[in-house]
């Protein structure tokens, strides 16, 4: 079994990477060029208790979260949040490599507005193969923001330092949200294929015995079957259709329930169990929420 090392502080991260002690206890901005070329962690995995935002340009290799790995290439941004397991299988740093790695402890933002809205940046829970790929203009915009963070990081800390660093991190993440929206937009054809695959997955699921065996399909289950993170699946569907992944699942269930209510003589309890509900009242509650009437009333009126 691979060894897992927990990294709980900025100082510990610097020590592990062979860098000088950090200038701020809660945040660090590391230039890719400053990373030792001969660092080899073997099969060690790392549990980061920090946020990480990284842009690699002129660096190629393989890294991953959990059990999934991905070959990263130039202009790739990756994000991780506390308690994600990371591993690096290989890396190659070119002579003209550019890029940076921003690490910050949750305590840096805990009392700020950014701390309250971190959950809205869903890409921190994307899989590595759902990384953000930047244009030259986008890289330039983000690099300018990082320079401001670097300026604050490298000067003497005063009462304004933390607020200014956090403000620029907030702006950096907002721009990343915009660029992810752009990435969803330019991949519209691919997204439509994924939505079609999602619909086929639901159809196959309910045509099998899985509803009885496993219950209603979850977003996590669907994401795993489609080889994407639940957050990415949800964001993709929301941007393409305006509905969440859970809404899609519920809509499919309700349409299938309507067919059964009008096309069979099965009781409402039988329909509920066949669709994967543990209790008929849960089915009735969802049906009424989505249609405005109970299953029994729907059957009677139609």
mmCIF file of N, CA, C and O in Angstrom, residues 206 254-266 270-272 274-275 299:
data_model
loop_
_atom_site.group_PDB
_atom_site.id
_atom_site.type_symbol
_atom_site.label_atom_id
_atom_site.label_comp_id
_atom_site.label_asym_id
_atom_site.label_seq_id
_atom_site.Cartn_x
_atom_site.Cartn_y
_atom_site.Cartn_z
ATOM 1 N N UNK A 206 -32.494 2.210 -15.458
ATOM 2 C CA UNK A 206 -33.876 1.893 -15.103
ATOM 3 C C UNK A 206 -34.445 0.731 -15.913
ATOM 4 O O UNK A 206 -35.514 0.218 -15.568
ATOM 5 N N UNK A 254 -39.662 10.873 -12.831
ATOM 6 C CA UNK A 254 -41.065 11.287 -12.885
ATOM 7 C C UNK A 254 -41.694 10.899 -14.224
ATOM 8 O O UNK A 254 -42.837 10.417 -14.277
ATOM 9 N N UNK A 255 -40.983 11.098 -15.322
ATOM 10 C CA UNK A 255 -41.517 10.708 -16.633
ATOM 11 C C UNK A 255 -41.741 9.203 -16.714
ATOM 12 O O UNK A 255 -42.743 8.748 -17.281
ATOM 13 N N UNK A 256 -40.823 8.455 -16.149
ATOM 14 C CA UNK A 256 -40.984 6.998 -16.143
ATOM 15 C C UNK A 256 -42.164 6.596 -15.252
ATOM 16 O O UNK A 256 -42.919 5.678 -15.571
ATOM 17 N N UNK A 257 -42.323 7.316 -14.137
ATOM 18 C CA UNK A 257 -43.445 7.047 -13.243
ATOM 19 C C UNK A 257 -44.780 7.339 -13.933
ATOM 20 O O UNK A 257 -45.750 6.570 -13.788
ATOM 21 N N UNK A 258 -44.838 8.421 -14.695
ATOM 22 C CA UNK A 258 -46.066 8.749 -15.422
ATOM 23 C C UNK A 258 -46.444 7.638 -16.394
ATOM 24 O O UNK A 258 -47.625 7.269 -16.519
ATOM 25 N N UNK A 259 -45.430 7.102 -17.094
ATOM 26 C CA UNK A 259 -45.699 6.004 -18.037
ATOM 27 C C UNK A 259 -46.258 4.784 -17.311
ATOM 28 O O UNK A 259 -47.166 4.109 -17.814
ATOM 29 N N UNK A 260 -45.712 4.500 -16.137
ATOM 30 C CA UNK A 260 -46.172 3.344 -15.375
ATOM 31 C C UNK A 260 -47.575 3.578 -14.807
ATOM 32 O O UNK A 260 -48.413 2.667 -14.774
ATOM 33 N N UNK A 261 -47.831 4.800 -14.363
ATOM 34 C CA UNK A 261 -49.132 5.108 -13.786
ATOM 35 C C UNK A 261 -50.249 4.984 -14.814
ATOM 36 O O UNK A 261 -51.362 4.527 -14.502
ATOM 37 N N UNK A 262 -49.961 5.384 -16.048
ATOM 38 C CA UNK A 262 -50.989 5.364 -17.085
ATOM 39 C C UNK A 262 -50.946 4.115 -17.952
ATOM 40 O O UNK A 262 -51.950 3.772 -18.586
ATOM 41 N N UNK A 263 -49.809 3.442 -17.980
ATOM 42 C CA UNK A 263 -49.665 2.307 -18.888
ATOM 43 C C UNK A 263 -49.693 0.947 -18.229
ATOM 44 O O UNK A 263 -49.626 -0.078 -18.920
ATOM 45 N N UNK A 264 -49.782 0.911 -16.897
ATOM 46 C CA UNK A 264 -49.826 -0.375 -16.194
ATOM 47 C C UNK A 264 -50.891 -0.314 -15.109
ATOM 48 O O UNK A 264 -51.449 0.744 -14.805
ATOM 49 N N UNK A 265 -51.151 -1.469 -14.536
ATOM 50 C CA UNK A 265 -52.089 -1.538 -13.410
ATOM 51 C C UNK A 265 -51.343 -1.722 -12.089
ATOM 52 O O UNK A 265 -51.955 -2.041 -11.067
ATOM 53 N N UNK A 266 -50.046 -1.541 -12.111
ATOM 54 C CA UNK A 266 -49.256 -1.689 -10.883
ATOM 55 C C UNK A 266 -49.732 -0.682 -9.841
ATOM 56 O O UNK A 266 -50.127 0.441 -10.162
ATOM 57 N N UNK A 270 -45.897 -0.473 -5.723
ATOM 58 C CA UNK A 270 -45.075 -1.283 -6.634
ATOM 59 C C UNK A 270 -44.249 -0.399 -7.563
ATOM 60 O O UNK A 270 -43.066 -0.665 -7.797
ATOM 61 N N UNK A 271 -44.864 0.644 -8.067
ATOM 62 C CA UNK A 271 -44.147 1.576 -8.949
ATOM 63 C C UNK A 271 -42.998 2.241 -8.194
ATOM 64 O O UNK A 271 -41.884 2.371 -8.708
ATOM 65 N N UNK A 272 -43.283 2.637 -6.960
ATOM 66 C CA UNK A 272 -42.261 3.295 -6.150
ATOM 67 C C UNK A 272 -41.058 2.376 -5.938
ATOM 68 O O UNK A 272 -39.909 2.794 -6.121
ATOM 69 N N UNK A 274 -40.189 -0.276 -7.721
ATOM 70 C CA UNK A 274 -39.538 -0.561 -9.012
ATOM 71 C C UNK A 274 -38.612 0.577 -9.446
ATOM 72 O O UNK A 274 -37.615 0.342 -10.132
ATOM 73 N N UNK A 275 -38.955 1.801 -9.062
ATOM 74 C CA UNK A 275 -38.141 2.958 -9.442
ATOM 75 C C UNK A 275 -36.967 3.190 -8.500
ATOM 76 O O UNK A 275 -36.127 4.052 -8.766
ATOM 77 N N UNK A 299 -53.153 9.615 -11.920
ATOM 78 C CA UNK A 299 -53.701 8.436 -12.589
ATOM 79 C C UNK A 299 -55.196 8.615 -12.824
ATOM 80 O O UNK A 299 -55.720 8.250 -13.902
#
